Amino acid sequence: MRHPLDPMLGFHLVRTANLALRAVNAAYGDLGIRHPDGAVLLVIDANPGITQSSIGRLLNIQRSNIAPMVSRLVDRGWLERRPGKGKTIGMFLTESGQRIMPAIHAASTAGENMITTSIGADAYAATLETLKRLR
Amino acid sequence: MRHPLDPMLGFHLVRTANLALRAVNAAYGDLGIRHPDGAVLLVIDANPGITQSSIGRLLNIQRSNIAPMVSRLVDRGWLERRPGKGKTIGMFLTESGQRIMPAIHAASTAGENMITTSIGADAYAATLETLKRLR
DNA sequence: CTTTTTATGCTATTGACCATAACACAAAAT
DNA sequence: ATTTTGTGTTATGGTCAATAGCATAAAAAG
């Protein structure tokens, strides 16, 4: 059984990415959110008052796709919109949102742990450095 | 502007995978197919007579999602189904399908070339070896 | 031999995520 | 004063993944 895609890095890239995302989504579990929501919460937690457009630029998500995500998180009482300069709106965690951040942090590292225990810490660090060089 | 996901390999994994897939899809261009179709064609070309279930196992695609893809490629005159043992069906390239395989091969390496020219050949080889160790 | 298990191909459906276009509006640049 | 740029938002379509369910056939187990 020949596998013509096995020697291609791109194939293993998407395959490994899917494995990691699967682990992360499973770790979010009963929180009822998925990896893009978790990423948005992490970014806002690290940058209180950040705009939706900036979040999209950091995470490579269109701002038109950020809007409904944020709305859902606002409805859950985890996020709050406060008007800023001009037409901009700053995003902040509510108290309820801050309370779940430990769980978000823990779940977001599920994929990392899976990878690390499988390839080792040194290979993890080397691959991370390599991929960060890519534009 | 803090980026809490930047030190996480998982984030760069999906980001790089998306870049590679985007390059591959662009390279397929006017062929009117996308990366899963190309992968299926490559696998059949390397394994004439392979079943759809086996293709799915190689590529991590559910066989229920392979069926409509194959049907489209059959409609285009690139693939042919020949009944095999029991309920199995072997997949083969038609002559027209064989004629486009050079273009498929060329396009499938577009993502690889993008990565290689960006991180270098040695980092490419090292990362490939690392990710192949992951189950 | 009969029954159960396993595997295959397929349809249908749902959902997640991505991408594009279009709009209203505000700030900044010209 | 006019143009350009940026922001938030809605709507919409498309790709791909996931699940359940069906009919059928081979293989395994009784």
Short mmCIF file of C-alpha atoms (C1' of nucleotides) in Angstrom, two decimals:
data_model
loop_
_atom_site.label_atom_id
_atom_site.label_comp_id
_atom_site.label_asym_id
_atom_site.label_seq_id
_atom_site.Cartn_x
_atom_site.Cartn_y
_atom_site.Cartn_z
CA MET A 1 0.00 0.00 0.00
CA ARG A 2 1.86 3.08 -1.25
CA HIS A 3 1.20 6.41 0.40
CA PRO A 4 2.30 9.20 -1.95
CA LEU A 5 1.56 11.96 0.57
CA ASP A 6 3.60 10.46 3.38
CA PRO A 7 6.87 12.17 2.39
CA MET A 8 5.12 15.55 2.19
CA LEU A 9 5.36 17.88 5.14
CA GLY A 10 2.12 19.62 4.24
CA PHE A 11 0.16 16.43 4.72
CA HIS A 12 1.58 15.79 8.17
CA LEU A 13 1.07 19.43 9.03
CA VAL A 14 -2.68 19.29 8.49
CA ARG A 15 -2.89 15.84 10.02
CA THR A 16 -1.11 16.91 13.20
CA ALA A 17 -3.03 20.15 13.36
CA ASN A 18 -6.29 18.19 13.23
CA LEU A 19 -5.12 15.91 16.02
CA ALA A 20 -4.21 18.87 18.19
CA LEU A 21 -7.47 20.68 17.53
CA ARG A 22 -9.37 17.52 18.34
CA ALA A 23 -7.62 17.25 21.68
CA VAL A 24 -8.28 20.90 22.47
CA ASN A 25 -11.95 20.68 21.55
CA ALA A 26 -12.34 17.57 23.68
CA ALA A 27 -10.67 19.34 26.59
CA TYR A 28 -13.12 22.23 26.35
CA GLY A 29 -15.73 19.56 26.81
CA ASP A 30 -18.70 20.66 28.85
CA LEU A 31 -17.70 24.31 28.68
CA GLY A 32 -19.68 24.27 25.47
CA ILE A 33 -17.14 26.19 23.44
CA ARG A 34 -14.63 25.26 20.78
CA HIS A 35 -11.10 26.22 19.90
CA PRO A 36 -11.81 29.53 18.14
CA ASP A 37 -13.84 30.73 21.14
CA GLY A 38 -11.06 29.71 23.49
CA ALA A 39 -8.49 31.55 21.41
CA VAL A 40 -10.59 34.71 21.44
CA LEU A 41 -11.00 34.55 25.22
CA LEU A 42 -7.25 34.05 25.68
CA VAL A 43 -6.44 37.03 23.48
CA ILE A 44 -8.89 39.31 25.28
CA ASP A 45 -7.62 38.13 28.64
CA ALA A 46 -4.10 39.05 27.59
CA ASN A 47 -5.18 42.35 26.00
CA PRO A 48 -8.12 43.93 27.81
CA GLY A 49 -9.89 46.47 25.59
CA ILE A 50 -8.65 44.98 22.32
CA THR A 51 -10.87 45.49 19.27
CA GLN A 52 -12.44 42.68 17.27
CA SER A 53 -10.42 43.60 14.22
CA SER A 54 -7.18 43.25 16.14
CA ILE A 55 -8.25 39.89 17.48
CA GLY A 56 -8.87 38.75 13.94
CA ARG A 57 -5.47 39.92 12.82
CA LEU A 58 -3.75 38.05 15.66
CA LEU A 59 -5.63 34.83 15.05
CA ASN A 60 -5.98 34.97 11.25
CA ILE A 61 -9.75 35.17 11.46
CA GLN A 62 -11.87 37.51 9.36
CA ARG A 63 -13.53 40.19 11.45
CA SER A 64 -16.85 39.23 9.88
CA ASN A 65 -16.42 35.82 11.49
CA ILE A 66 -15.34 37.27 14.82
CA ALA A 67 -18.54 39.26 15.27
CA PRO A 68 -20.98 36.35 15.75
CA MET A 69 -18.47 34.50 17.94
CA VAL A 70 -18.10 37.47 20.25
CA SER A 71 -21.86 37.94 20.34
CA ARG A 72 -22.30 34.39 21.58
CA LEU A 73 -19.68 34.87 24.28
CA VAL A 74 -21.36 38.11 25.29
CA ASP A 75 -24.69 36.28 25.54
CA ARG A 76 -23.06 33.77 27.85
CA GLY A 77 -22.01 36.59 30.11
CA TRP A 78 -18.30 36.06 29.65
CA LEU A 79 -17.53 39.11 27.52
CA GLU A 80 -18.51 42.74 27.56
CA ARG A 81 -18.37 45.40 24.83
CA ARG A 82 -17.45 48.93 25.86
CA PRO A 83 -17.45 51.65 23.19
CA GLY A 84 -14.03 53.17 22.56
CA LYS A 85 -12.69 55.85 20.23
CA GLY A 86 -14.73 56.53 17.13
CA LYS A 87 -16.54 53.46 15.97
CA THR A 88 -14.22 51.07 17.80
CA ILE A 89 -15.43 48.85 20.60
CA GLY A 90 -13.18 47.45 23.29
CA MET A 91 -13.60 43.89 24.51
CA PHE A 92 -13.35 42.99 28.18
CA LEU A 93 -13.86 39.89 30.27
CA THR A 94 -16.70 40.07 32.74
CA GLU A 95 -16.21 38.72 36.25
CA SER A 96 -17.88 35.52 35.17
CA GLY A 97 -15.53 35.41 32.22
CA GLN A 98 -12.47 35.85 34.40
CA ARG A 99 -13.68 33.01 36.58
CA ILE A 100 -13.55 30.50 33.72
CA MET A 101 -10.17 31.56 32.38
CA PRO A 102 -8.25 28.95 34.41
CA ALA A 103 -10.30 26.27 32.70
CA ILE A 104 -9.66 27.88 29.31
CA HIS A 105 -5.93 27.99 29.92
CA ALA A 106 -5.91 24.37 31.01
CA ALA A 107 -7.89 23.18 28.01
CA SER A 108 -5.83 25.18 25.54
CA THR A 109 -2.71 23.30 26.59
CA ALA A 110 -4.27 19.88 26.01
CA GLY A 111 -3.08 19.84 22.43
CA GLU A 112 0.37 21.01 23.47
CA ASN A 113 0.70 18.26 26.03
CA MET A 114 -0.40 15.65 23.53
CA ILE A 115 2.27 16.79 21.10
CA THR A 116 4.99 17.11 23.71
CA THR A 117 4.51 13.67 25.19
CA SER A 118 4.56 12.23 21.70
CA ILE A 119 7.60 13.89 20.16
CA GLY A 120 9.53 15.09 23.22
CA ALA A 121 10.28 18.52 24.61
CA ASP A 122 13.32 19.21 22.45
CA ALA A 123 11.58 18.37 19.19
CA TYR A 124 8.65 20.49 20.35
CA ALA A 125 10.90 23.50 20.87
CA ALA A 126 12.73 22.99 17.59
CA THR A 127 9.54 22.65 15.57
CA LEU A 128 8.04 25.68 17.25
CA GLU A 129 11.06 27.79 16.32
CA THR A 130 10.93 26.50 12.76
CA LEU A 131 7.27 27.24 12.20
CA LYS A 132 7.52 30.69 13.75
CA ARG A 133 9.97 31.61 11.02
CA LEU A 134 7.30 31.01 8.40
CA ARG A 135 5.30 33.90 6.96
CA MET B 1 -0.08 43.67 21.83
CA ARG B 2 0.30 40.35 23.63
CA HIS B 3 -0.24 37.15 21.70
CA PRO B 4 -0.91 34.31 24.15
CA LEU B 5 -1.04 31.67 21.42
CA ASP B 6 2.28 32.56 19.84
CA PRO B 7 4.34 30.24 22.08
CA MET B 8 2.00 27.32 21.34
CA LEU B 9 3.00 24.85 18.67
CA GLY B 10 -0.59 23.90 17.97
CA PHE B 11 -1.41 27.41 16.85
CA HIS B 12 1.48 27.55 14.40
CA LEU B 13 0.63 24.09 13.23
CA VAL B 14 -2.85 25.04 12.07
CA ARG B 15 -1.61 28.38 10.78
CA THR B 16 1.10 26.78 8.66
CA ALA B 17 -1.23 24.04 7.51
CA ASN B 18 -3.68 26.66 6.30
CA LEU B 19 -0.95 28.48 4.41
CA ALA B 20 0.15 25.28 2.71
CA LEU B 21 -3.39 24.27 1.80
CA ARG B 22 -4.03 27.71 0.40
CA ALA B 23 -0.97 27.42 -1.83
CA VAL B 24 -1.99 23.98 -3.02
CA ASN B 25 -5.55 25.03 -3.77
CA ALA B 26 -4.29 28.04 -5.70
CA ALA B 27 -1.96 25.81 -7.69
CA TYR B 28 -4.82 23.51 -8.66
CA GLY B 29 -6.34 26.64 -10.06
CA ASP B 30 -8.22 26.10 -13.30
CA LEU B 31 -8.21 22.34 -12.88
CA GLY B 32 -11.33 22.98 -10.86
CA ILE B 33 -10.43 20.67 -8.00
CA ARG B 34 -9.21 21.18 -4.46
CA HIS B 35 -6.71 19.52 -2.17
CA PRO B 36 -8.80 16.52 -1.09
CA ASP B 37 -9.52 15.63 -4.72
CA GLY B 38 -5.85 15.91 -5.57
CA ALA B 39 -4.91 13.66 -2.66
CA VAL B 40 -7.42 11.04 -3.76
CA LEU B 41 -6.08 11.09 -7.31
CA LEU B 42 -2.50 10.75 -6.07
CA VAL B 43 -3.40 7.78 -3.90
CA ILE B 44 -5.24 5.99 -6.70
CA ASP B 45 -2.41 6.70 -9.10
CA ALA B 46 0.02 5.10 -6.67
CA ASN B 47 -2.35 2.20 -5.85
CA PRO B 48 -4.46 1.19 -8.85
CA GLY B 49 -7.50 -0.79 -7.77
CA ILE B 50 -7.53 0.55 -4.21
CA THR B 51 -10.90 0.69 -2.46
CA GLN B 52 -12.55 3.86 -1.21
CA SER B 53 -12.33 2.68 2.38
CA SER B 54 -8.58 2.22 2.07
CA ILE B 55 -8.21 5.69 0.56
CA GLY B 56 -10.06 7.09 3.54
CA ARG B 57 -7.80 5.28 5.97
CA LEU B 58 -4.68 6.59 4.26
CA LEU B 59 -5.91 10.18 4.15
CA ASN B 60 -7.91 10.31 7.40
CA ILE B 61 -11.16 10.90 5.57
CA GLN B 62 -14.43 9.18 6.42
CA ARG B 63 -15.55 6.82 3.68
CA SER B 64 -18.93 8.57 3.67
CA ASN B 65 -17.09 11.72 2.63
CA ILE B 66 -15.00 9.93 0.02
CA ALA B 67 -18.03 8.65 -1.89
CA PRO B 68 -19.31 11.97 -3.27
CA MET B 69 -15.77 13.14 -4.05
CA VAL B 70 -15.08 10.04 -6.11
CA SER B 71 -18.42 10.38 -7.86
CA ARG B 72 -17.51 13.88 -9.00
CA LEU B 73 -14.14 12.70 -10.30
CA VAL B 74 -15.86 9.85 -12.10
CA ASP B 75 -18.26 12.32 -13.70
CA ARG B 76 -15.29 14.31 -14.95
CA GLY B 77 -14.00 11.22 -16.66
CA TRP B 78 -10.84 10.97 -14.56
CA LEU B 79 -11.75 7.94 -12.48
CA GLU B 80 -13.37 4.60 -13.15
CA ARG B 81 -15.00 2.12 -10.76
CA ARG B 82 -14.50 -1.57 -11.45
CA PRO B 83 -16.26 -4.09 -9.18
CA GLY B 84 -13.87 -6.28 -7.21
CA LYS B 85 -14.29 -9.07 -4.68
CA GLY B 86 -17.59 -9.14 -2.83
CA LYS B 87 -18.98 -5.68 -2.41
CA THR B 88 -15.66 -3.94 -2.92
CA ILE B 89 -15.02 -1.63 -5.87
CA GLY B 90 -11.57 -0.91 -7.20
CA MET B 91 -10.66 2.60 -8.30
CA PHE B 92 -8.63 3.23 -11.44
CA LEU B 93 -7.51 6.26 -13.38
CA THR B 94 -8.95 6.57 -16.86
CA GLU B 95 -6.68 7.60 -19.71
CA SER B 96 -7.94 11.14 -19.32
CA GLY B 97 -7.15 10.88 -15.63
CA GLN B 98 -3.63 9.69 -16.28
CA ARG B 99 -3.11 12.60 -18.62
CA ILE B 100 -3.72 15.16 -15.88
CA MET B 101 -1.58 13.47 -13.24
CA PRO B 102 1.53 15.50 -14.10
CA ALA B 103 -0.44 18.65 -13.33
CA ILE B 104 -1.69 17.11 -10.09
CA HIS B 105 1.80 16.17 -9.00
CA ALA B 106 3.09 19.64 -9.81
CA ALA B 107 0.30 21.37 -7.92
CA SER B 108 0.59 19.11 -4.90
CA THR B 109 4.16 20.23 -4.38
CA ALA B 110 3.27 23.92 -4.37
CA GLY B 111 2.78 23.90 -0.62
CA GLU B 112 5.98 21.96 -0.13
CA ASN B 113 7.99 24.43 -2.16
CA MET B 114 6.50 27.33 -0.25
CA ILE B 115 7.53 25.79 3.03
CA THR B 116 10.97 24.74 1.87
CA THR B 117 11.93 28.13 0.48
CA SER B 118 10.77 29.71 3.72
CA ILE B 119 12.40 27.51 6.35
CA GLY B 120 15.17 25.76 4.40
CA ALA B 121 15.67 22.20 3.31
CA ASP B 122 17.22 20.96 6.53
CA ALA B 123 14.46 22.33 8.75
CA TYR B 124 11.96 20.84 6.32
CA ALA B 125 13.51 17.38 6.68
CA ALA B 126 13.79 17.66 10.45
CA THR B 127 10.18 18.78 10.90
CA LEU B 128 8.95 16.07 8.57
CA GLU B 129 10.72 13.41 10.62
CA THR B 130 9.34 14.88 13.83
CA LEU B 131 5.72 14.96 12.69
CA LYS B 132 5.89 11.47 11.22
CA ARG B 133 6.65 10.18 14.71
CA LEU B 134 3.30 11.46 15.94
CA ARG B 135 0.31 9.12 16.17
"C1'" DC C 1 -25.07 -24.90 8.75
"C1'" DT C 2 -26.78 -20.94 11.00
"C1'" DT C 3 -26.02 -16.85 13.33
"C1'" DT C 4 -23.31 -13.04 14.42
"C1'" DT C 5 -19.77 -9.95 13.46
"C1'" DT C 6 -17.31 -7.13 10.51
"C1'" DA C 7 -16.58 -4.45 6.36
"C1'" DT C 8 -17.97 -1.94 2.23
"C1'" DG C 9 -20.28 1.58 -0.52
"C1'" DC C 10 -23.67 5.01 -0.27
"C1'" DT C 11 -27.23 8.76 1.10
"C1'" DA C 12 -28.68 12.24 3.95
"C1'" DT C 13 -28.01 15.63 7.24
"C1'" DT C 14 -25.83 18.54 10.39
"C1'" DG C 15 -22.35 21.60 11.96
"C1'" DA C 16 -17.92 24.07 12.09
"C1'" DC C 17 -15.21 27.12 9.97
"C1'" DC C 18 -13.78 30.07 6.10
"C1'" DA C 19 -14.45 33.58 2.56
"C1'" DT C 20 -16.68 37.36 0.10
"C1'" DA C 21 -19.62 41.09 -0.53
"C1'" DA C 22 -22.12 44.79 1.01
"C1'" DC C 23 -23.59 48.31 4.23
"C1'" DA C 24 -23.25 52.32 7.62
"C1'" DC C 25 -20.35 54.95 9.89
"C1'" DA C 26 -16.22 57.38 11.77
"C1'" DA C 27 -11.58 58.82 11.59
"C1'" DA C 28 -7.63 60.13 8.99
"C1'" DA C 29 -5.39 61.62 4.84
"C1'" DT C 30 -5.29 64.26 0.77
"C1'" DA D 1 -14.03 69.30 1.15
"C1'" DT D 2 -13.19 65.03 -0.73
"C1'" DT D 3 -11.14 60.76 -0.68
"C1'" DT D 4 -9.26 57.01 1.62
"C1'" DT D 5 -8.94 53.89 5.23
"C1'" DG D 6 -10.69 51.31 9.16
"C1'" DT D 7 -14.44 49.33 12.06
"C1'" DG D 8 -18.44 46.58 13.29
"C1'" DT D 9 -22.12 43.98 11.32
"C1'" DT D 10 -25.29 41.05 8.46
"C1'" DA D 11 -25.97 37.92 4.89
"C1'" DT D 12 -24.58 34.24 2.11
"C1'" DG D 13 -22.20 30.54 -0.02
"C1'" DG D 14 -18.69 26.95 0.08
"C1'" DT D 15 -15.61 23.43 1.87
"C1'" DC D 16 -14.86 19.91 4.78
"C1'" DA D 17 -15.84 16.97 8.89
"C1'" DA D 18 -18.96 14.01 11.60
"C1'" DT D 19 -22.84 11.04 12.51
"C1'" DA D 20 -26.46 8.02 11.66
"C1'" DG D 21 -28.56 4.82 8.90
"C1'" DC D 22 -29.23 1.55 5.08
"C1'" DA D 23 -28.25 -2.63 2.06
"C1'" DT D 24 -25.14 -5.93 1.04
"C1'" DA D 25 -21.44 -9.33 1.27
"C1'" DA D 26 -17.68 -11.66 3.33
"C1'" DA D 27 -15.73 -13.70 7.45
"C1'" DA D 28 -16.04 -15.50 12.14
"C1'" DA D 29 -18.35 -17.90 15.75
"C1'" DG D 30 -21.81 -20.76 17.60
#
